[in-house]
CSV table of C-alpha atoms and ligand atoms in Angstrom, one decimal:
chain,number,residue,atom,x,y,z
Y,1077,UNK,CA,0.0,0.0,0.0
Y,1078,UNK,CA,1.3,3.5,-0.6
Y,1079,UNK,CA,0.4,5.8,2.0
Y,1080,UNK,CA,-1.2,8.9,1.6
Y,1081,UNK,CA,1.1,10.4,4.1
Y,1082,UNK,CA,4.5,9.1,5.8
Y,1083,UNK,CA,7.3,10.1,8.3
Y,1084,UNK,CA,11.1,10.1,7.1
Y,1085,UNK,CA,13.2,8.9,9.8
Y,1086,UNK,CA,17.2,8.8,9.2
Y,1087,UNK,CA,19.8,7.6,10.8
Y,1088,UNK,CA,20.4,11.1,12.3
Y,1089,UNK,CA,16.7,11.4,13.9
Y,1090,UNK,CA,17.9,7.8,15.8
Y,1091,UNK,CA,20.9,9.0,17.1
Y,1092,UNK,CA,19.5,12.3,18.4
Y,1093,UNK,CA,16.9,10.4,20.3
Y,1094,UNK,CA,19.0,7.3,21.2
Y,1095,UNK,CA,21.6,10.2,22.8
Y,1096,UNK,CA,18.7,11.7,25.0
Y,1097,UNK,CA,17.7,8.6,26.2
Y,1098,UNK,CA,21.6,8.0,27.6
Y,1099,UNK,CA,21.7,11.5,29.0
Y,1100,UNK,CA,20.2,13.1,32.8
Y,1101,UNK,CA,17.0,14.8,31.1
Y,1102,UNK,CA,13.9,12.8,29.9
Y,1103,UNK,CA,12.1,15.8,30.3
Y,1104,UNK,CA,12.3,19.4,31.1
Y,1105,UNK,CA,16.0,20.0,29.8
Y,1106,UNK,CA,18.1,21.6,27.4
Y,1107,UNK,CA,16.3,20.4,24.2
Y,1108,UNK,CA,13.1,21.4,24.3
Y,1109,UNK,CA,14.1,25.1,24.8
Y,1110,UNK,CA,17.1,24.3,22.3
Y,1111,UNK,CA,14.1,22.9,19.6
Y,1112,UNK,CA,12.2,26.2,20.5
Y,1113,UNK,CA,14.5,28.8,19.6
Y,1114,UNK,CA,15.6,26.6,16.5
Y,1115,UNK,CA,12.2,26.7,15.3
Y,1116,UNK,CA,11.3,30.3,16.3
Y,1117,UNK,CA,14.8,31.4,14.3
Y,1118,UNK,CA,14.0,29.5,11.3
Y,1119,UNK,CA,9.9,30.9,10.8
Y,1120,UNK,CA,10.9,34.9,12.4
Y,1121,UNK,CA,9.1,34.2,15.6
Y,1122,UNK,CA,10.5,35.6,18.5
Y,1123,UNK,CA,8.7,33.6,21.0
Y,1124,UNK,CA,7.9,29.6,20.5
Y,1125,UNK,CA,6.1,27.1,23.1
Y,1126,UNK,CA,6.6,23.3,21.9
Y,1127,UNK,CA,3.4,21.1,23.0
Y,1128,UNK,CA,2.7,17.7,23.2
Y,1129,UNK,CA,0.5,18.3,20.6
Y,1130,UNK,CA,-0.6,20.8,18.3
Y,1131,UNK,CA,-4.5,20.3,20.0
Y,1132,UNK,CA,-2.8,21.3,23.8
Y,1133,UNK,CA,-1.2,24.2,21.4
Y,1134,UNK,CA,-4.6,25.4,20.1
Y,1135,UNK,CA,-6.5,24.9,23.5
Y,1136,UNK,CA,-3.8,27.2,25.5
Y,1137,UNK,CA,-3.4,29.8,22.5
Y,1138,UNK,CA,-7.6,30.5,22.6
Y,1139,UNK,CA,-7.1,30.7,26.7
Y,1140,UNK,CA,-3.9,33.2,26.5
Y,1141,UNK,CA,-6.2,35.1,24.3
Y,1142,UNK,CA,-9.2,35.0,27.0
Y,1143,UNK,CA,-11.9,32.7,25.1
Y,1144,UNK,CA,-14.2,31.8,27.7
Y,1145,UNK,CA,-17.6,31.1,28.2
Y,1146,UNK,CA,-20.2,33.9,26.4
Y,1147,UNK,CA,-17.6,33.6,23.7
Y,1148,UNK,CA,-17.4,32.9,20.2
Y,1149,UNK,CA,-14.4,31.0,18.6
Y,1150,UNK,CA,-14.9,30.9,14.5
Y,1151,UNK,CA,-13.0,28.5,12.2
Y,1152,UNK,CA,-13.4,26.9,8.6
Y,1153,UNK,CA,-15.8,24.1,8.7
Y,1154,UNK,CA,-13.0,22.1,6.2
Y,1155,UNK,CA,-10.4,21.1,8.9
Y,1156,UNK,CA,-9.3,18.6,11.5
Y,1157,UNK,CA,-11.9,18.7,14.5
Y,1158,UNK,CA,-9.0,20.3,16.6
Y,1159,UNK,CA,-9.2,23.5,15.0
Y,1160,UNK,CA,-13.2,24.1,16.7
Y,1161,UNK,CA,-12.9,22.0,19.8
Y,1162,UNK,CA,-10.1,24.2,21.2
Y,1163,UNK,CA,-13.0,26.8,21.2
Y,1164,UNK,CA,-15.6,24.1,23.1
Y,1165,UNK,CA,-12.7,23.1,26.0
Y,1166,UNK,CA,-12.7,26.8,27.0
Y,1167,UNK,CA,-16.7,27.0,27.3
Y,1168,UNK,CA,-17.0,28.8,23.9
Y,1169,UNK,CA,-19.6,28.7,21.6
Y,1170,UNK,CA,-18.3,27.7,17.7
Y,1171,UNK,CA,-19.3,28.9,14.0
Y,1172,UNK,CA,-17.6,28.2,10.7
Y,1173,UNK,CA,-16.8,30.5,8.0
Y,1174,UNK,CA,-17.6,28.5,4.1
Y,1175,UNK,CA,-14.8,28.3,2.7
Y,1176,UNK,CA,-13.0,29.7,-0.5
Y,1177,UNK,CA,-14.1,27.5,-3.4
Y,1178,UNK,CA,-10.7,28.0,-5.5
Y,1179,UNK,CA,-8.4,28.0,-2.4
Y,1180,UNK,CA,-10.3,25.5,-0.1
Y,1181,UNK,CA,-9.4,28.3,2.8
Y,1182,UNK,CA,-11.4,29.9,4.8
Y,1183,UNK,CA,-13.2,32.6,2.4
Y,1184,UNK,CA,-12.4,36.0,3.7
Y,1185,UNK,CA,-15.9,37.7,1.5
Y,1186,UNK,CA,-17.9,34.9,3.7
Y,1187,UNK,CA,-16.5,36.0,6.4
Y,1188,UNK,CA,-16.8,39.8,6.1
Y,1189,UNK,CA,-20.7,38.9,5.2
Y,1190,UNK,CA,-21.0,36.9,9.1
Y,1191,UNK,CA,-18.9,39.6,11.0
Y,1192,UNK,CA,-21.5,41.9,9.6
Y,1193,UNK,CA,-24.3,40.6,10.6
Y,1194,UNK,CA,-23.0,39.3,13.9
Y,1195,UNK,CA,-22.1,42.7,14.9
Y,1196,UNK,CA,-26.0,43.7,14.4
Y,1197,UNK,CA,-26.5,40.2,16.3
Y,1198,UNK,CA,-24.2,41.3,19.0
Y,1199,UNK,CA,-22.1,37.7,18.3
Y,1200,UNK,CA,-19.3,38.8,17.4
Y,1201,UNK,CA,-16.1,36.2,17.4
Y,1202,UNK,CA,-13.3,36.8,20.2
Y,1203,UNK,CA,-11.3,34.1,18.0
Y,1204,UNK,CA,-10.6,33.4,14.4
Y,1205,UNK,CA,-8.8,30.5,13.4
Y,1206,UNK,CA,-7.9,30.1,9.9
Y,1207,UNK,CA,-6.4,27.1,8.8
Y,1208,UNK,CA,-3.6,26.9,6.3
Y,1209,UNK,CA,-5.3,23.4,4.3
Y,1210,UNK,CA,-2.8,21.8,2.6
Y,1211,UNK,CA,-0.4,24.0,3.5
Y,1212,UNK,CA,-1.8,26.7,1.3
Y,1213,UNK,CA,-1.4,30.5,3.1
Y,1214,UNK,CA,-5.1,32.0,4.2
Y,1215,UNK,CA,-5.4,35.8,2.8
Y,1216,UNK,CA,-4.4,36.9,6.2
Y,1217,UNK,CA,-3.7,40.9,4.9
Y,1218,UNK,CA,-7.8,40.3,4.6
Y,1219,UNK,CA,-8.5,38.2,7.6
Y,1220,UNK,CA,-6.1,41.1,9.6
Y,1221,UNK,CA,-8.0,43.9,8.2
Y,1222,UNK,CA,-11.2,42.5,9.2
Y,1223,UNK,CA,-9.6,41.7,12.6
Y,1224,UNK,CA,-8.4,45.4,13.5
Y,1225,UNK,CA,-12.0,46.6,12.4
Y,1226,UNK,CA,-14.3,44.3,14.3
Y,1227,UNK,CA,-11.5,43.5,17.5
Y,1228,UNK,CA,-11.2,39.8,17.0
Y,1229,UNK,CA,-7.8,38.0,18.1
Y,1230,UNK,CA,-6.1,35.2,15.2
Y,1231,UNK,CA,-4.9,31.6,15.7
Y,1232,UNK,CA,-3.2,30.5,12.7
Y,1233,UNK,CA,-4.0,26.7,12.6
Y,1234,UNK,CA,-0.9,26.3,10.4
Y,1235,UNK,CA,-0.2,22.1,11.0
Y,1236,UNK,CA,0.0,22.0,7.3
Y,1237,UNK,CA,1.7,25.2,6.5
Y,1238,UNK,CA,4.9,24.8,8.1
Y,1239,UNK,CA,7.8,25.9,5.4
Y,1240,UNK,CA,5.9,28.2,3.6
Y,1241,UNK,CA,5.3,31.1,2.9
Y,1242,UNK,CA,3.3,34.2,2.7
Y,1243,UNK,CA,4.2,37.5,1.2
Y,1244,UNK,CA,7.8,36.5,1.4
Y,1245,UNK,CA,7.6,35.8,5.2
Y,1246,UNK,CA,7.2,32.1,7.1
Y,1247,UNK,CA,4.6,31.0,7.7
Y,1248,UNK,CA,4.9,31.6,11.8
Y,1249,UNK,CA,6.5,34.9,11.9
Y,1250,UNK,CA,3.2,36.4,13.8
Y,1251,UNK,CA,3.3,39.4,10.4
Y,1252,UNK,CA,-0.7,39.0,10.4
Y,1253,UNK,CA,-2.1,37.1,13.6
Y,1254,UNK,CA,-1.2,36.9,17.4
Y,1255,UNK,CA,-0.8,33.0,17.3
Y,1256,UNK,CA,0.3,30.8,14.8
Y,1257,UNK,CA,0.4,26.9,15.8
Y,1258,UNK,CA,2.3,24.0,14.0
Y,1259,UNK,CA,1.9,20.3,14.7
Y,1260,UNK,CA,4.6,17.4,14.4
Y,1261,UNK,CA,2.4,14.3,14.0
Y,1262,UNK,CA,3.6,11.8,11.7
Y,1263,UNK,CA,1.8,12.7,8.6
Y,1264,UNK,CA,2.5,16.2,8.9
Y,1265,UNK,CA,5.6,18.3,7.2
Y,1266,UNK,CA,7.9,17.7,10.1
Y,1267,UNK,CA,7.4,15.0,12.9
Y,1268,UNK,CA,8.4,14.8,16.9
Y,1269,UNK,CA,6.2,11.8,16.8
Y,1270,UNK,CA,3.4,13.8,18.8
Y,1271,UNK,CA,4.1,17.2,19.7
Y,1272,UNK,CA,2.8,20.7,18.1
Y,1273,UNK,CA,4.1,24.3,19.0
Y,1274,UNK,CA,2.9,27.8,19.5
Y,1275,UNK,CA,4.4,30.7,18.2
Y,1276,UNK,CA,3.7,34.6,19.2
Y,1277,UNK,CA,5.9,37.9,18.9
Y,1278,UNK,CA,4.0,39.2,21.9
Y,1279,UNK,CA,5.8,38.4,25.2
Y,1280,UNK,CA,2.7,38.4,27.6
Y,1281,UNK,CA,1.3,35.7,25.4
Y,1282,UNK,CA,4.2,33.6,25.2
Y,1283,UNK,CA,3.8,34.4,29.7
Y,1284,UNK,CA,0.6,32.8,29.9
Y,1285,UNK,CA,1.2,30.0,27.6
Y,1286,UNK,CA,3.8,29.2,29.4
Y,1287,UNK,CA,2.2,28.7,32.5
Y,1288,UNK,CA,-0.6,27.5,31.1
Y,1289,UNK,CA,1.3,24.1,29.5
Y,1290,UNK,CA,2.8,23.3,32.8
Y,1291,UNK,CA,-0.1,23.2,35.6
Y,1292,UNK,CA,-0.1,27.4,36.0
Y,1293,UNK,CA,3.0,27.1,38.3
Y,1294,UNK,CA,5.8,29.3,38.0
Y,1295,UNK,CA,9.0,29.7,39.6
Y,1296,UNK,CA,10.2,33.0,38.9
Y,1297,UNK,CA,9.8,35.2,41.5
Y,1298,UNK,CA,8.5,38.4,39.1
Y,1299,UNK,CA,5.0,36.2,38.7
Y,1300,UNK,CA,5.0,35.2,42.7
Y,1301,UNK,CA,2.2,37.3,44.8
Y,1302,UNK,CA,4.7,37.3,48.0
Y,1303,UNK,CA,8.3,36.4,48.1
Y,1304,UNK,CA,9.5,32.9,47.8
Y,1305,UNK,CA,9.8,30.4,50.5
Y,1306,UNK,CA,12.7,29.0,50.0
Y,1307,UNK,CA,14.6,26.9,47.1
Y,1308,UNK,CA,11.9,24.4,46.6
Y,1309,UNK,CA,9.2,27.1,45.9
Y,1310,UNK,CA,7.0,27.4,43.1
Y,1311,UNK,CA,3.7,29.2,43.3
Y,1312,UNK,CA,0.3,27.7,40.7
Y,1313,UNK,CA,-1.4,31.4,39.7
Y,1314,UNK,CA,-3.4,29.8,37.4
Y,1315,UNK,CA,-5.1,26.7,36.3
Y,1316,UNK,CA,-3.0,25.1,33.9
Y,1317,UNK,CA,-2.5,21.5,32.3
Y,1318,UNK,CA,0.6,19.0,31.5
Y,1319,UNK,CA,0.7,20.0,28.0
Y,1320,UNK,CA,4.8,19.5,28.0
Y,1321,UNK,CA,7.0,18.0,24.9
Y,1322,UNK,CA,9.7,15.2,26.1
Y,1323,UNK,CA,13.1,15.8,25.5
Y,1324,UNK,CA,13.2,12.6,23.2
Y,1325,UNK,CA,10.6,14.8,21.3
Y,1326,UNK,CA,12.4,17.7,20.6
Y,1327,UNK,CA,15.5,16.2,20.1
Y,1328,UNK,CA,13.7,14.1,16.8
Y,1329,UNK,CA,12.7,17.3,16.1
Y,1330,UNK,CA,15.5,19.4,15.8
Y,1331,UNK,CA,16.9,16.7,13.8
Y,1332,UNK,CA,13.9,16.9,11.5
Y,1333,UNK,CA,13.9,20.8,11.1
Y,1334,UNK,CA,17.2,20.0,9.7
Y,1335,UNK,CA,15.3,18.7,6.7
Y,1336,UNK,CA,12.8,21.1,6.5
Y,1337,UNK,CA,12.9,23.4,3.6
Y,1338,UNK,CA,14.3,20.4,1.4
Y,1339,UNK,CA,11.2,18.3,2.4
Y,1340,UNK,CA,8.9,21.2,1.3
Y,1341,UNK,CA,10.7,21.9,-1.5
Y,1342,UNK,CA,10.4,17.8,-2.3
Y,1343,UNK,CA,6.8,18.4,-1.9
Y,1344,UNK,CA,6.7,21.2,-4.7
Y,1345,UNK,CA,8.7,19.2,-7.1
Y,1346,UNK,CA,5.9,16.1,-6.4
Y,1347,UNK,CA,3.3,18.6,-6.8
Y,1348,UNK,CA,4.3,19.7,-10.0
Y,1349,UNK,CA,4.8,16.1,-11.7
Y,1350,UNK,CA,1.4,15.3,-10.3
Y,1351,UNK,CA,0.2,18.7,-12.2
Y,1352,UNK,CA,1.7,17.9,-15.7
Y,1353,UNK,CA,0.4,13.9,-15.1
Y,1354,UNK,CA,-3.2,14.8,-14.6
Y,1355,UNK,CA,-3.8,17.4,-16.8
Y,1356,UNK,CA,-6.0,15.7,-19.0
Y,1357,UNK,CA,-7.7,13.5,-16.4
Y,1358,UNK,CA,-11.6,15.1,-15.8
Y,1359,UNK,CA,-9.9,15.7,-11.8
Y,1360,UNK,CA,-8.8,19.3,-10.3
Y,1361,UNK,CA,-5.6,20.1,-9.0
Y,1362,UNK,CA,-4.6,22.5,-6.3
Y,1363,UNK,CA,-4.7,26.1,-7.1
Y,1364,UNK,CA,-1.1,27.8,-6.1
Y,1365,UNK,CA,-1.2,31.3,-4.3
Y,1366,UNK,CA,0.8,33.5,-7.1
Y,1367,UNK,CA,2.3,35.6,-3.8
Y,1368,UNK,CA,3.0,32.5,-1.4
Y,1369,UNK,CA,4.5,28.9,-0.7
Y,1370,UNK,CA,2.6,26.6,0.2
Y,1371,UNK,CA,3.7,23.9,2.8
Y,1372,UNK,CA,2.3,21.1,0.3
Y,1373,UNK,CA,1.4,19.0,3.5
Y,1374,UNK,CA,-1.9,17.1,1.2
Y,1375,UNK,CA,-2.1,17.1,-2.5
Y,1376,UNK,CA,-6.2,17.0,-2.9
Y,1377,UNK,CA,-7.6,16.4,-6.0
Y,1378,UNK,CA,-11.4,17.3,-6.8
Y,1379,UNK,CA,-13.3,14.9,-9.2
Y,1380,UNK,CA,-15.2,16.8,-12.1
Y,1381,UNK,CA,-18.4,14.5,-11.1
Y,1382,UNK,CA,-20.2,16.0,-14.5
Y,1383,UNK,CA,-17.7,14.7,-17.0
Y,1384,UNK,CA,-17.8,11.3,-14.9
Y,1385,UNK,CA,-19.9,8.4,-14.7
Y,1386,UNK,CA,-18.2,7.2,-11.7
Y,1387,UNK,CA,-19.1,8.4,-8.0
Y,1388,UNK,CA,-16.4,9.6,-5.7
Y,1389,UNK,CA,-16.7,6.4,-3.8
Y,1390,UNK,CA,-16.7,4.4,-6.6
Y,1391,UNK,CA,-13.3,6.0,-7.3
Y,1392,UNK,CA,-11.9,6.1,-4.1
Y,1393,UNK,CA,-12.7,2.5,-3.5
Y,1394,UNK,CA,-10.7,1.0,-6.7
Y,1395,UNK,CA,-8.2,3.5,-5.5
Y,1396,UNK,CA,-7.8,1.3,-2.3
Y,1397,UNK,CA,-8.4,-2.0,-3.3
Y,1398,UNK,CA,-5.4,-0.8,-6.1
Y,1399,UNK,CA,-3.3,-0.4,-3.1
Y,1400,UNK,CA,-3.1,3.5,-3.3
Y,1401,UNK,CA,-3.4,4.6,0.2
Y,1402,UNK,CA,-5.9,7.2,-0.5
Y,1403,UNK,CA,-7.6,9.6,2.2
Y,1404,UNK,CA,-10.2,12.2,2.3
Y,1405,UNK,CA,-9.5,15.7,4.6
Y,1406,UNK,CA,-11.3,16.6,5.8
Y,1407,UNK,CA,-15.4,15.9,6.9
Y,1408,UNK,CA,-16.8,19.5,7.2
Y,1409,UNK,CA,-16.8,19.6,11.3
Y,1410,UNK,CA,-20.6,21.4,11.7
Y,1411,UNK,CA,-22.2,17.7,10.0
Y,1412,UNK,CA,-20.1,15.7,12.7
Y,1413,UNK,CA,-22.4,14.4,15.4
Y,1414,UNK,CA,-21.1,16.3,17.9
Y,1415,UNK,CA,-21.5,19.6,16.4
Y,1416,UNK,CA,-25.1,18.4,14.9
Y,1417,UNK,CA,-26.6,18.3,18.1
Y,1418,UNK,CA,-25.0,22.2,18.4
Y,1419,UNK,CA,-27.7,22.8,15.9
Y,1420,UNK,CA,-25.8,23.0,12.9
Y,1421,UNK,CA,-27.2,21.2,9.6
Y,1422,UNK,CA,-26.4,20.0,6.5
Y,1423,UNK,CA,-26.7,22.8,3.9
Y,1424,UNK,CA,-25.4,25.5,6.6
Y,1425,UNK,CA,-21.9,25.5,4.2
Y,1426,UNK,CA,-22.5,24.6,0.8
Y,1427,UNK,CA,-19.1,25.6,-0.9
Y,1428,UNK,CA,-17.3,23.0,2.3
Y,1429,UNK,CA,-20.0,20.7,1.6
Y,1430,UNK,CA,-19.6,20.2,-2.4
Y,1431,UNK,CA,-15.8,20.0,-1.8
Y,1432,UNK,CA,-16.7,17.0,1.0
Y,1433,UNK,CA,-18.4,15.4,-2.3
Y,1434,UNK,CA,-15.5,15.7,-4.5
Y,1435,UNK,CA,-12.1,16.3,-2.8
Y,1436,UNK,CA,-9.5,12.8,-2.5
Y,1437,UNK,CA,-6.2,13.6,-1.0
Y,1438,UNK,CA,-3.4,11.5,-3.2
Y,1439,UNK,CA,-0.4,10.5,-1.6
Y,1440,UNK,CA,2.4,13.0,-1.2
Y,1441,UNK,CA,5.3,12.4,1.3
Y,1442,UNK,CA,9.0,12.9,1.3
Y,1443,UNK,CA,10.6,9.7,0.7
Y,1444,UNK,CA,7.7,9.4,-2.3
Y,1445,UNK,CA,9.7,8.3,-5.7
Y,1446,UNK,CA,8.6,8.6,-9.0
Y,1447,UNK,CA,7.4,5.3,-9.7
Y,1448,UNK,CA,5.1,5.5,-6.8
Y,1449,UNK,CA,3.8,8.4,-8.1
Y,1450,UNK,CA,3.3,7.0,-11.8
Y,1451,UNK,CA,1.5,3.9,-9.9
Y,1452,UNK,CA,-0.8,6.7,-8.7
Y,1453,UNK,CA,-1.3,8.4,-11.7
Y,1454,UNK,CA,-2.1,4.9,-13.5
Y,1455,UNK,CA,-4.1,4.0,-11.1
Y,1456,UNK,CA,-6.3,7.0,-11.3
Y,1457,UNK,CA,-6.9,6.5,-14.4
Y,1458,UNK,CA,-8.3,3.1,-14.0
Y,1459,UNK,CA,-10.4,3.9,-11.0
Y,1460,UNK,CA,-11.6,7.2,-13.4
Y,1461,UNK,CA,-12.8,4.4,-15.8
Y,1462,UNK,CA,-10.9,6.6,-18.6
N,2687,PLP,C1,-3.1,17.5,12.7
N,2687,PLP,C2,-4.0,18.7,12.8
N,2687,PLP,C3,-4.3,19.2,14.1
N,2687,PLP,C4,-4.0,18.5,15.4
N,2687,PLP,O1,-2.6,18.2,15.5
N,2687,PLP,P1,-2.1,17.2,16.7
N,2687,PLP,O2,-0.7,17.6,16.7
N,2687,PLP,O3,-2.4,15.8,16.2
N,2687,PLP,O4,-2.9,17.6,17.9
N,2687,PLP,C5,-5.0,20.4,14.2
N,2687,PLP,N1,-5.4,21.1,13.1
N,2687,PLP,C6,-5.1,20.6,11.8
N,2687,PLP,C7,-5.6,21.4,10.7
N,2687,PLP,C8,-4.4,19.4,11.7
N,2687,PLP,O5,-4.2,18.9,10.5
């Protein structure tokens, strides 16, 4: 089977883990912070939290931001559940913005329309979260413009995205949102196995997410309401969580980031031959932004269902039983149960819904040769019935 998605792991990323496993620190020492700053250089962010996971990251961004309950936390409806739920563990209420029909991104038009209307509702969001699908930048000059006007804060949900770029900046470098948040899961750009990390330029963000990944307790006396008690002191000010990376973790992924912008640029090359392959197939291939780079995390193709007289299932099923590890990203969140009993329905998000009904993500990884992808493409083909 050829997956849609899969890890790179070198003899390098074994070392670096094997040599943290043989030294004092399990946890809490020099890597994590070392993995940080590595990550914050490389993307022009001058403050970076690593996580266990990218969902801890996007749960403690909305709190440093203040989402709590009476609050509104608004994301695209085409994304992993994480991106809304991180709204829901702080006691926020969640909407969805349609998305973009050419980009697949959260449409920034839809989304002027809503923030009208919701400031005559008196709803507006506290929280936008664009997410970067497939790697592909949002229009975040537009998302910030509509963020100074109507006092919203931004969580870039960029666990595709990071690599790339955006009006010649990383994706990361906090230009256009408070937050941006990456994740290092095993299908993503860059892996630590689990882990994810927040990034922010403002310091009193970078504060409270700090506290908030490690149980609210601090130990530096500038945060403590009365003078320590001795050595052994710490003080909990607020109610935090164990949200830490492991030094194993970060040590895999600074040997990862290593292989970083060749992995991305790997992913463009891919992209391309997959664009001059399927030209002539009845399919879609990802629109590039003229002015950006996209991270290339998914390579989603959407099926021209009127020139076909195969369904989307039909396809994706031969696709699988031809042992092309095929996948669909995402399932718009509002039709999930759990946000169906919110009240949402189908039909509340017709441009997410009709790209549910035609999107299949190919496989794209970095270790991907070409003869994988030309089984791919072939395979297409037969599963298109061409
Ligand atoms: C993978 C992913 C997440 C969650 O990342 P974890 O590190 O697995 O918690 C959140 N948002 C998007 C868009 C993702 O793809």
């Amino acid at each position: 089977m050829i997956p849609y998605g899969r890890q790179d792991i070198t003899q390098a990323d074994i070392d670096a883990v094997v040599s943290v496993l043989q030294s004092d620190f399990l946890t809490q020492g020099p890597m994590v912070p070392k993995f940080e700053a590595q990550v914050a250089k490389h993307v022009g962010a001058t403050y970076a939290l690593a996580m266990n996971s990218a969902t801890s990251a996007l749960h403690v961004a909305c709190k440093a931001l203040g989402l709590g309950p009476g609050d509104w936390l608004w994301t695209s409806p085409i994304t992993f559940v994480a991106s809304a739920n991180c709204g829901l563990y702080c006691g926020a209420q969640v909407d969805f913005v349609d998305i973009d029909p050419n980009t697949y991104n959260l449409c920034p038009q839809a989304l002027a329309r809503k923030l009208e209307q919701a400031e005559r509702d008196g709803t507006l969001p506290k929280v936008v979260v664009p997410v970067h699908l497939c790697g592909q930048p949002c229009d975040m000059k537009a998302i910030q413009a509509l963020a100074r006007r109507y006092g919203f804060s931004i969580i870039e949900d960029a666990s595709h995205a990071i690599g790339g770029r955006y009006q010649g900046g990383f994706i990361g470098n906090g230009r256009y949102s408070d937050i941006t948040v990456f994740s290092f899961h095993p299908v993503k750009i860059i892996t630590t196995a689990e882990g994810g990390m927040a990034l922010t330029n403002k310091a009193e963000l970078a504060e409270k997410m700090a506290l908030l990944r490690s149980h609210g307790i601090t130990r530096d006396p500038a945060q403590m309401t009365h003078e320590s008690d001795g050595p052994w002191y710490y003080q909990q000010i607020d109610l935090g969580f164990n949200y830490r990376m492991t030094e194993l973790q970060a040590a895999l992924g600074i040997s990862q980031l290593e292989r970083l912008d060749h992995y991305v640029a790997y992913r463009h090359q891919s992209a391309r031959r997959y664009d001059e392959l399927l030209a002539s197939l009845p399919v879609v291939t990802p629109w590039q932004h003229p002015d950006s780079y996209s991270g290339l995390h998914l390579y989603v193709i959407r099926l021209e269902l009127d020139c076909l007289r195969v369904s989307q299932r039909q396809v994706f099923d031969s696709l699988r039983e031809q042992g092309i590890g095929v996948n669909l990203h995402y399932i718009p969140v509002h039709t999930q149960p759990y946000y169906q009993c919110m009240g949402f329905r189908m039909g509340d998000f017709p441009e997410s819904e009709r790209y549910y009904r035609e999107a299949i993500s190919l496989p794209m990884y970095q270790t991907m040769t070409e003869l994988q992808q030309d089984a791919v493409v072939n395979a297409l083909h037969k599963a298109l019935r061409l």
